[in-house]
mmCIF file of C-alpha atoms in Angstrom:
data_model
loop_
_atom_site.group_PDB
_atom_site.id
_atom_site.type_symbol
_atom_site.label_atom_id
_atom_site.label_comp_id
_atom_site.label_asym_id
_atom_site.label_seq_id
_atom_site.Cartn_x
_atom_site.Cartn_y
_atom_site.Cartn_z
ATOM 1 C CA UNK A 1 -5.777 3.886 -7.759
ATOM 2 C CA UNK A 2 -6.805 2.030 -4.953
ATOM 3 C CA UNK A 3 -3.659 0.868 -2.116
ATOM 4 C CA UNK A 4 -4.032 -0.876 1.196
ATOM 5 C CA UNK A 5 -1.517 -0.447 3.833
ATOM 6 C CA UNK A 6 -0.884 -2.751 6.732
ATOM 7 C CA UNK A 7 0.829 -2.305 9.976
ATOM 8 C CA UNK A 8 4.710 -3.932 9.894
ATOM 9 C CA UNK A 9 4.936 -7.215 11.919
ATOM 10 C CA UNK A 10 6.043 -9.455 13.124
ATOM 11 C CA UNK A 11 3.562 -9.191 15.943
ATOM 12 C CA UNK A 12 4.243 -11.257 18.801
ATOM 13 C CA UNK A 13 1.372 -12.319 21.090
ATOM 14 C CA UNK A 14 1.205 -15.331 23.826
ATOM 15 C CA UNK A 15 -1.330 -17.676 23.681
ATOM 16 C CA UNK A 16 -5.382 -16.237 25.108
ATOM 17 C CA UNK A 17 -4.051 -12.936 24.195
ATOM 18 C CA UNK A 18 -6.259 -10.797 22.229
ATOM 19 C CA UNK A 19 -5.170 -9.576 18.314
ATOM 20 C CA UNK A 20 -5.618 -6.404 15.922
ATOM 21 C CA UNK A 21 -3.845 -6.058 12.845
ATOM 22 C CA UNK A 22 -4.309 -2.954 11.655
ATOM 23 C CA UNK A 23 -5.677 -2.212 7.931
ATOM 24 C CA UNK A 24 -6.352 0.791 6.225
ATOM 25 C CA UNK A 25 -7.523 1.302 2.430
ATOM 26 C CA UNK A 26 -7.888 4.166 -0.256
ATOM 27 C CA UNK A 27 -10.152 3.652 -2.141
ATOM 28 C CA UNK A 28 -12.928 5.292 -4.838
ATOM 29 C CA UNK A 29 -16.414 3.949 -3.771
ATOM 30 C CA UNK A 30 -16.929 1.491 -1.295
ATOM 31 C CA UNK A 31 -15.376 -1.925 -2.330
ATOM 32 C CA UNK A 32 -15.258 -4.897 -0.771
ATOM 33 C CA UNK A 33 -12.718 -5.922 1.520
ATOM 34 C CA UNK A 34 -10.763 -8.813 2.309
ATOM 35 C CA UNK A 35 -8.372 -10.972 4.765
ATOM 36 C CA UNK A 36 -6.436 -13.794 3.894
ATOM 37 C CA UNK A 37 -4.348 -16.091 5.948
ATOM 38 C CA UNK A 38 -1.296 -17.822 4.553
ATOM 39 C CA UNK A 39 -0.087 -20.571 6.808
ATOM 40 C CA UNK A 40 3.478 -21.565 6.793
ATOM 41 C CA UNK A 41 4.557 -22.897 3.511
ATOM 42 C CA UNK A 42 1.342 -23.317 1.961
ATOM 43 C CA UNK A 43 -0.921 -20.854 -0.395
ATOM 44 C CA UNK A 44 -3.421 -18.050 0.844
ATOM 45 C CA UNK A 45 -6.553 -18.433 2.182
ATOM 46 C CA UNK A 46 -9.584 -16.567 1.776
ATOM 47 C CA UNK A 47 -10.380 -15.668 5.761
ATOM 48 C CA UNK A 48 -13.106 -13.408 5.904
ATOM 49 C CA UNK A 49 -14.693 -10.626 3.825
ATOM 50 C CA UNK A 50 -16.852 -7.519 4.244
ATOM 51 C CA UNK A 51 -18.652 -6.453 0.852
ATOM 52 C CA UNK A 52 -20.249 -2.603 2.207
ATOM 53 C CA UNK A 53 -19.778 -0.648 4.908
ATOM 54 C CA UNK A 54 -20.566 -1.554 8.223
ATOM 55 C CA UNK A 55 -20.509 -4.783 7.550
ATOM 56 C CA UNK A 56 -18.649 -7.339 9.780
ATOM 57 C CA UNK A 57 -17.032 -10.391 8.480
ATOM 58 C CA UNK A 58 -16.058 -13.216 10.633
ATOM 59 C CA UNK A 59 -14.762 -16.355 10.451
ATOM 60 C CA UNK A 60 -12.642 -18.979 12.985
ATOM 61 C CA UNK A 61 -12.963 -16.539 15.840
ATOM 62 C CA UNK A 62 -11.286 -13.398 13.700
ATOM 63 C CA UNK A 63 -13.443 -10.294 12.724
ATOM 64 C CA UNK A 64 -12.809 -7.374 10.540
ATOM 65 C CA UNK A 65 -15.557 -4.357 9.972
ATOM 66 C CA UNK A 66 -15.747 -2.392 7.078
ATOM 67 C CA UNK A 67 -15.106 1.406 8.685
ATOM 68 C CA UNK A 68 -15.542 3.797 5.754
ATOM 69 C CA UNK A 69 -15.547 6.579 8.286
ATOM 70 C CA UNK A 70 -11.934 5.579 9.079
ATOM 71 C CA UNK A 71 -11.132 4.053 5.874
ATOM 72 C CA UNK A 72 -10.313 0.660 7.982
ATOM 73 C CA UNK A 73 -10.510 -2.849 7.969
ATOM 74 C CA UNK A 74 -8.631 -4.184 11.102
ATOM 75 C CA UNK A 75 -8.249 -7.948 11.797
ATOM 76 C CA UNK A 76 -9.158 -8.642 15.449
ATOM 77 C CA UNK A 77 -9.842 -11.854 17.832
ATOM 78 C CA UNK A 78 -10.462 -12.172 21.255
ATOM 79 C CA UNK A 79 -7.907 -15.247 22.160
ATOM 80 C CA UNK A 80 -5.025 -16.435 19.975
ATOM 81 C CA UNK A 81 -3.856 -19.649 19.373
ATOM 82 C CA UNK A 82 -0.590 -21.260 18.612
ATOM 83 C CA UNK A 83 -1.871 -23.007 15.549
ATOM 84 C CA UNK A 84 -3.006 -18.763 14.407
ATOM 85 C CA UNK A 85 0.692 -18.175 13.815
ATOM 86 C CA UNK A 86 0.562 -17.157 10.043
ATOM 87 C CA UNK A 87 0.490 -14.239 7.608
ATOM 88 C CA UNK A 88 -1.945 -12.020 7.100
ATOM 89 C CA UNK A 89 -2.463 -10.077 4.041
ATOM 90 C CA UNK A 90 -5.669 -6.933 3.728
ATOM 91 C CA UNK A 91 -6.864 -6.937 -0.025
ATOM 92 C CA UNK A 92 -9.680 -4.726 -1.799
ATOM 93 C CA UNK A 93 -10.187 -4.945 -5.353
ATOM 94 C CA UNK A 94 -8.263 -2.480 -7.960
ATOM 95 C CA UNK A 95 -9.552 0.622 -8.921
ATOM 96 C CA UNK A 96 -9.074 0.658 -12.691
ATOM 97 C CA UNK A 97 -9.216 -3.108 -13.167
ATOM 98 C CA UNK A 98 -11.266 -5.218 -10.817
ATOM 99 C CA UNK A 99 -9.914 -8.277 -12.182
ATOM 100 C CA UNK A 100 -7.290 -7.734 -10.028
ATOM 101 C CA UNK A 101 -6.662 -7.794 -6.068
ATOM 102 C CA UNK A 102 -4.468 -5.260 -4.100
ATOM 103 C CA UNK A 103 -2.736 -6.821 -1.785
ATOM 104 C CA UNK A 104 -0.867 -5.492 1.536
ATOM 105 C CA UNK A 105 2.157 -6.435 2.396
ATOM 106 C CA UNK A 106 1.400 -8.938 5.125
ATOM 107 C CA UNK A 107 1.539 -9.071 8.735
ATOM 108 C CA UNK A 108 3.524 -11.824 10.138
ATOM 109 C CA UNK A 109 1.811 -13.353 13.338
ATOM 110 C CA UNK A 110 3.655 -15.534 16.025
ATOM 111 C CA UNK A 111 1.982 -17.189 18.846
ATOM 112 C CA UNK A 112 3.785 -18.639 21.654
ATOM 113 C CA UNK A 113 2.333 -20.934 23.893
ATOM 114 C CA UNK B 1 -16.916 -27.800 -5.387
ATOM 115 C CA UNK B 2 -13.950 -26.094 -7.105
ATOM 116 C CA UNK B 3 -10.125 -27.198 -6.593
ATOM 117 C CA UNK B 4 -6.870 -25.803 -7.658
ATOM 118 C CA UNK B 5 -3.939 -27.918 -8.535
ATOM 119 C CA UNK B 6 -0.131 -26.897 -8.802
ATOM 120 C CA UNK B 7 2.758 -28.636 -9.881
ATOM 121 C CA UNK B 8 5.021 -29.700 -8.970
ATOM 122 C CA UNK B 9 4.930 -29.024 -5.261
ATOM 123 C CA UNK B 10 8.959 -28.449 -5.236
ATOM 124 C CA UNK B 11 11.579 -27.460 -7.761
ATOM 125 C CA UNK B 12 14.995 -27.238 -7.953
ATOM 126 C CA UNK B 13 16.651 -26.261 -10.894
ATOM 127 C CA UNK B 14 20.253 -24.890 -11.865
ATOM 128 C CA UNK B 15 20.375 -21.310 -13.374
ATOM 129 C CA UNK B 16 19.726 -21.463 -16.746
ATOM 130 C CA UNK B 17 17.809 -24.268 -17.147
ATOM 131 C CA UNK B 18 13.976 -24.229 -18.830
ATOM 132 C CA UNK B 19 10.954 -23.984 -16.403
ATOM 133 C CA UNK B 20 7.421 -25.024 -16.990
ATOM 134 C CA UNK B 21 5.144 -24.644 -13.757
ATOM 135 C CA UNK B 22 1.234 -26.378 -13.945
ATOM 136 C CA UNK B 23 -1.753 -24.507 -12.779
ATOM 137 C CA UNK B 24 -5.366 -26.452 -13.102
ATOM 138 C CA UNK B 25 -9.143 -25.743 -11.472
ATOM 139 C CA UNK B 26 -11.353 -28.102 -11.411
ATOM 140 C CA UNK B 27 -15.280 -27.189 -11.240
ATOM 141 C CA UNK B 28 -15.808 -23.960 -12.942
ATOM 142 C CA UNK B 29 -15.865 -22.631 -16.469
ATOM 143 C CA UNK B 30 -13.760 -20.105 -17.712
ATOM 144 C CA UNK B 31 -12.647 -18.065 -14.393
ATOM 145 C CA UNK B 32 -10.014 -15.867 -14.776
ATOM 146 C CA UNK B 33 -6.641 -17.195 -13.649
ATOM 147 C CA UNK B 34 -3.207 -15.604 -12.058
ATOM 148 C CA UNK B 35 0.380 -16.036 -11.506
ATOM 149 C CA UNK B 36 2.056 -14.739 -8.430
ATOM 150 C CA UNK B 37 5.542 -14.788 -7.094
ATOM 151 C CA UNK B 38 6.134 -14.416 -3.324
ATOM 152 C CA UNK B 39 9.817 -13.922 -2.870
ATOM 153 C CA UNK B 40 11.703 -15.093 0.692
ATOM 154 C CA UNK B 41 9.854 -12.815 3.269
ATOM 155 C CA UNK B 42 8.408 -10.721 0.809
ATOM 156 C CA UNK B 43 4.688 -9.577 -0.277
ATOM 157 C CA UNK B 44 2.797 -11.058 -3.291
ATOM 158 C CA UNK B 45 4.100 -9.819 -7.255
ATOM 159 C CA UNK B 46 1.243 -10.612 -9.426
ATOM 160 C CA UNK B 47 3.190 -11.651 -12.644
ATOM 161 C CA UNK B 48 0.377 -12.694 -15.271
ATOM 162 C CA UNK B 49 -3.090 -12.887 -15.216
ATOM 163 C CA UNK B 50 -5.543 -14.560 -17.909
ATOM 164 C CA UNK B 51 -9.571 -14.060 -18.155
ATOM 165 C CA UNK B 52 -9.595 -16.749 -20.872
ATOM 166 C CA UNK B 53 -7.820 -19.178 -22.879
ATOM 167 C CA UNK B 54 -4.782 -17.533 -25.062
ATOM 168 C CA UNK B 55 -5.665 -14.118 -23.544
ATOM 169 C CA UNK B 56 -2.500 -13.270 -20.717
ATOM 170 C CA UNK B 57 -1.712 -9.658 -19.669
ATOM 171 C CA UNK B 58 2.053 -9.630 -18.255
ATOM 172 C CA UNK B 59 2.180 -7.355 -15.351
ATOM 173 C CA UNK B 60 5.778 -6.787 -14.663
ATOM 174 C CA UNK B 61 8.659 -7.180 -17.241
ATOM 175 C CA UNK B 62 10.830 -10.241 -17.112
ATOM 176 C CA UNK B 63 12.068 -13.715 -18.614
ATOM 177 C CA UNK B 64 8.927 -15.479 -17.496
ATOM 178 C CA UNK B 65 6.297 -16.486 -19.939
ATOM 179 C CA UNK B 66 2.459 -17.627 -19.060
ATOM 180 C CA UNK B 67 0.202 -19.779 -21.657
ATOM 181 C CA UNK B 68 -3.274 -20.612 -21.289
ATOM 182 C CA UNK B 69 -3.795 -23.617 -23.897
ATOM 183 C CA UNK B 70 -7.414 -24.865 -22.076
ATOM 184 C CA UNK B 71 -9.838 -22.829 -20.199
ATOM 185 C CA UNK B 72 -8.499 -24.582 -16.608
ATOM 186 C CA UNK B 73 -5.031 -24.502 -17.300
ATOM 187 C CA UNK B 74 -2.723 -22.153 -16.937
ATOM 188 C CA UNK B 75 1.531 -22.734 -17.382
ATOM 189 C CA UNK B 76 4.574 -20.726 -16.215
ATOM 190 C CA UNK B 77 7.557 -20.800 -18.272
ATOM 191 C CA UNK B 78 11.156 -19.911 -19.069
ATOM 192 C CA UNK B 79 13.199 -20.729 -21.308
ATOM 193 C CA UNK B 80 16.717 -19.891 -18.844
ATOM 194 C CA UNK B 81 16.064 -19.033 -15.175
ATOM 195 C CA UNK B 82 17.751 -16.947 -13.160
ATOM 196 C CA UNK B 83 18.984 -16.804 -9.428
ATOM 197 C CA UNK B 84 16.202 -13.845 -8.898
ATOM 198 C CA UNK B 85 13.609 -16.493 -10.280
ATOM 199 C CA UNK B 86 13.636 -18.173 -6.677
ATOM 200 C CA UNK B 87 10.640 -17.613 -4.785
ATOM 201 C CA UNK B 88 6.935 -19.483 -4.002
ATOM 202 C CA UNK B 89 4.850 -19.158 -6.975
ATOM 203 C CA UNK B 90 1.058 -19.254 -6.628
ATOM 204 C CA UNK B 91 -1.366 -19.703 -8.677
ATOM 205 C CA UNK B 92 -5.164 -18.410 -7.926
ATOM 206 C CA UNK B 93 -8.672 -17.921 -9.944
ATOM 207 C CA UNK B 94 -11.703 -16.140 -9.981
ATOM 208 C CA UNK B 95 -15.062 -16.231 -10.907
ATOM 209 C CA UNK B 96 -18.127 -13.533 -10.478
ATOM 210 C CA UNK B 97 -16.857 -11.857 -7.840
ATOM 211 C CA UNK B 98 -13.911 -9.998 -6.895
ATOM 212 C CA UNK B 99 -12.267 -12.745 -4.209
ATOM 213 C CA UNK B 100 -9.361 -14.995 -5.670
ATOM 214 C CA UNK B 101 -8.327 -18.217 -4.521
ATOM 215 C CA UNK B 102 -5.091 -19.381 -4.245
ATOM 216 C CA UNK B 103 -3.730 -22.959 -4.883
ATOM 217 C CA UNK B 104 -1.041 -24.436 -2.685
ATOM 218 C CA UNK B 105 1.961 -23.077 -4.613
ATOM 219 C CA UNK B 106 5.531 -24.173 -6.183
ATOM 220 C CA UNK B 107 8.492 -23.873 -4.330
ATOM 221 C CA UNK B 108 11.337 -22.618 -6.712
ATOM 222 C CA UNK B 109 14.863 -23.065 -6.090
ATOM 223 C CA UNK B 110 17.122 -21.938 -8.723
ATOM 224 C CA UNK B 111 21.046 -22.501 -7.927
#
């Protein structure tokens, strides 16, 4: 079926500092991709998506582009802030059932001023 | 514009004691709904997932129950938690396409 893996964390950046988080997928076909953001004690956020490749999805600074040649989705922005610090999970849908999501495990993110 | 509601924002309950955790959307019609558990530092367990009302698939084995009496609501139950039952659960929907969203959550604590 389809998996996503994500690179471990935590990552530790200071503030300005540029961010990847590194995705990559197996998958049949080319489905869409996801990032979502899950600040601290609260639910997950839909962040940005990419629904074919090549696209580019972007949102709040952060881009991701669908890379079928490399199977990858990578998370990226040019300057963190402190108020970034969260955790990021890659998603695509399931292989057998697209009612459901795949989820990575999560990349924690800490940003110190 | 579509909201999700849980309930209650924090729990904490001694072991063995009944659970019932509330899930609601507002502004949609029958989108498929879920149930996930986040343990302390951990990734997201989908538990149960529902694409409409009385219809739940259970996805991993367990002393957890999920109902779906109304087409926006969707409830989390036990009859006698357990320690392992402690975690953030979070409830999310769908609709059309394959993106979820996910409401705030419920804090367990069971002791």
């Amino acid at each position: 079926g389809n998996s996503v893996t994500q690179m471990e964390g935590p990552v530790t950046l200071s503030e300005e500092a540029f961010l990847t988080i590194n995705c990559t997928y197996t998958a049949t076909g080319y489905p869409s991709l996801f990032w979502y953001v899950q600040y601290p004690g609260e639910g997950l956020q839909l962040l940005l998506k990419a629904t074919k490749a090549d696209d580019k999805g972007s949102n709040k600074g952060f881009e991701a582009t669908y890379r079928k040649e490399t199977t990858s989705f990578h998370l990226e922005k040019g300057s963190v802030q402190v108020s970034d610090s969260a955790v990021y999970f890659c998603a695509l849908p399931g292989k057998r059932n697209t009612d459901k999501l795949i989820f990575g495990t999560g990349t924690r993110l800490q940003v110190f001023p | 514009s579509q909201t999700i509601h849980q309930w209650p924002a924090t729990l904490v309950q001694p072991v063995g004691s009944p659970l019932s955790l509330e899930c609601t959307v507002e502004g949609t019609s029958n989108p498929n709904l879920y149930w996930y558990r986040q343990a302390a530092g951990r990734g997201l367990q989908l538990l149960f997932y529902s694409v409409g009302i009385g219809q739940i698939s259970s996805e991993v084995p367990q002393n957890l129950s999920a109902s779906r009496p109304q087409d926006r609501q969707f409830i989390l139950s036990s009859k006698k938690l357990l320690l392992s039952d402690s975690g953030f659960y979070l409830c999310a929907w769908r609709l059309g396409g394959p993106e979820q969203f996910f409401g705030p959550g419920t804090r367990l604590t069971v002791l």
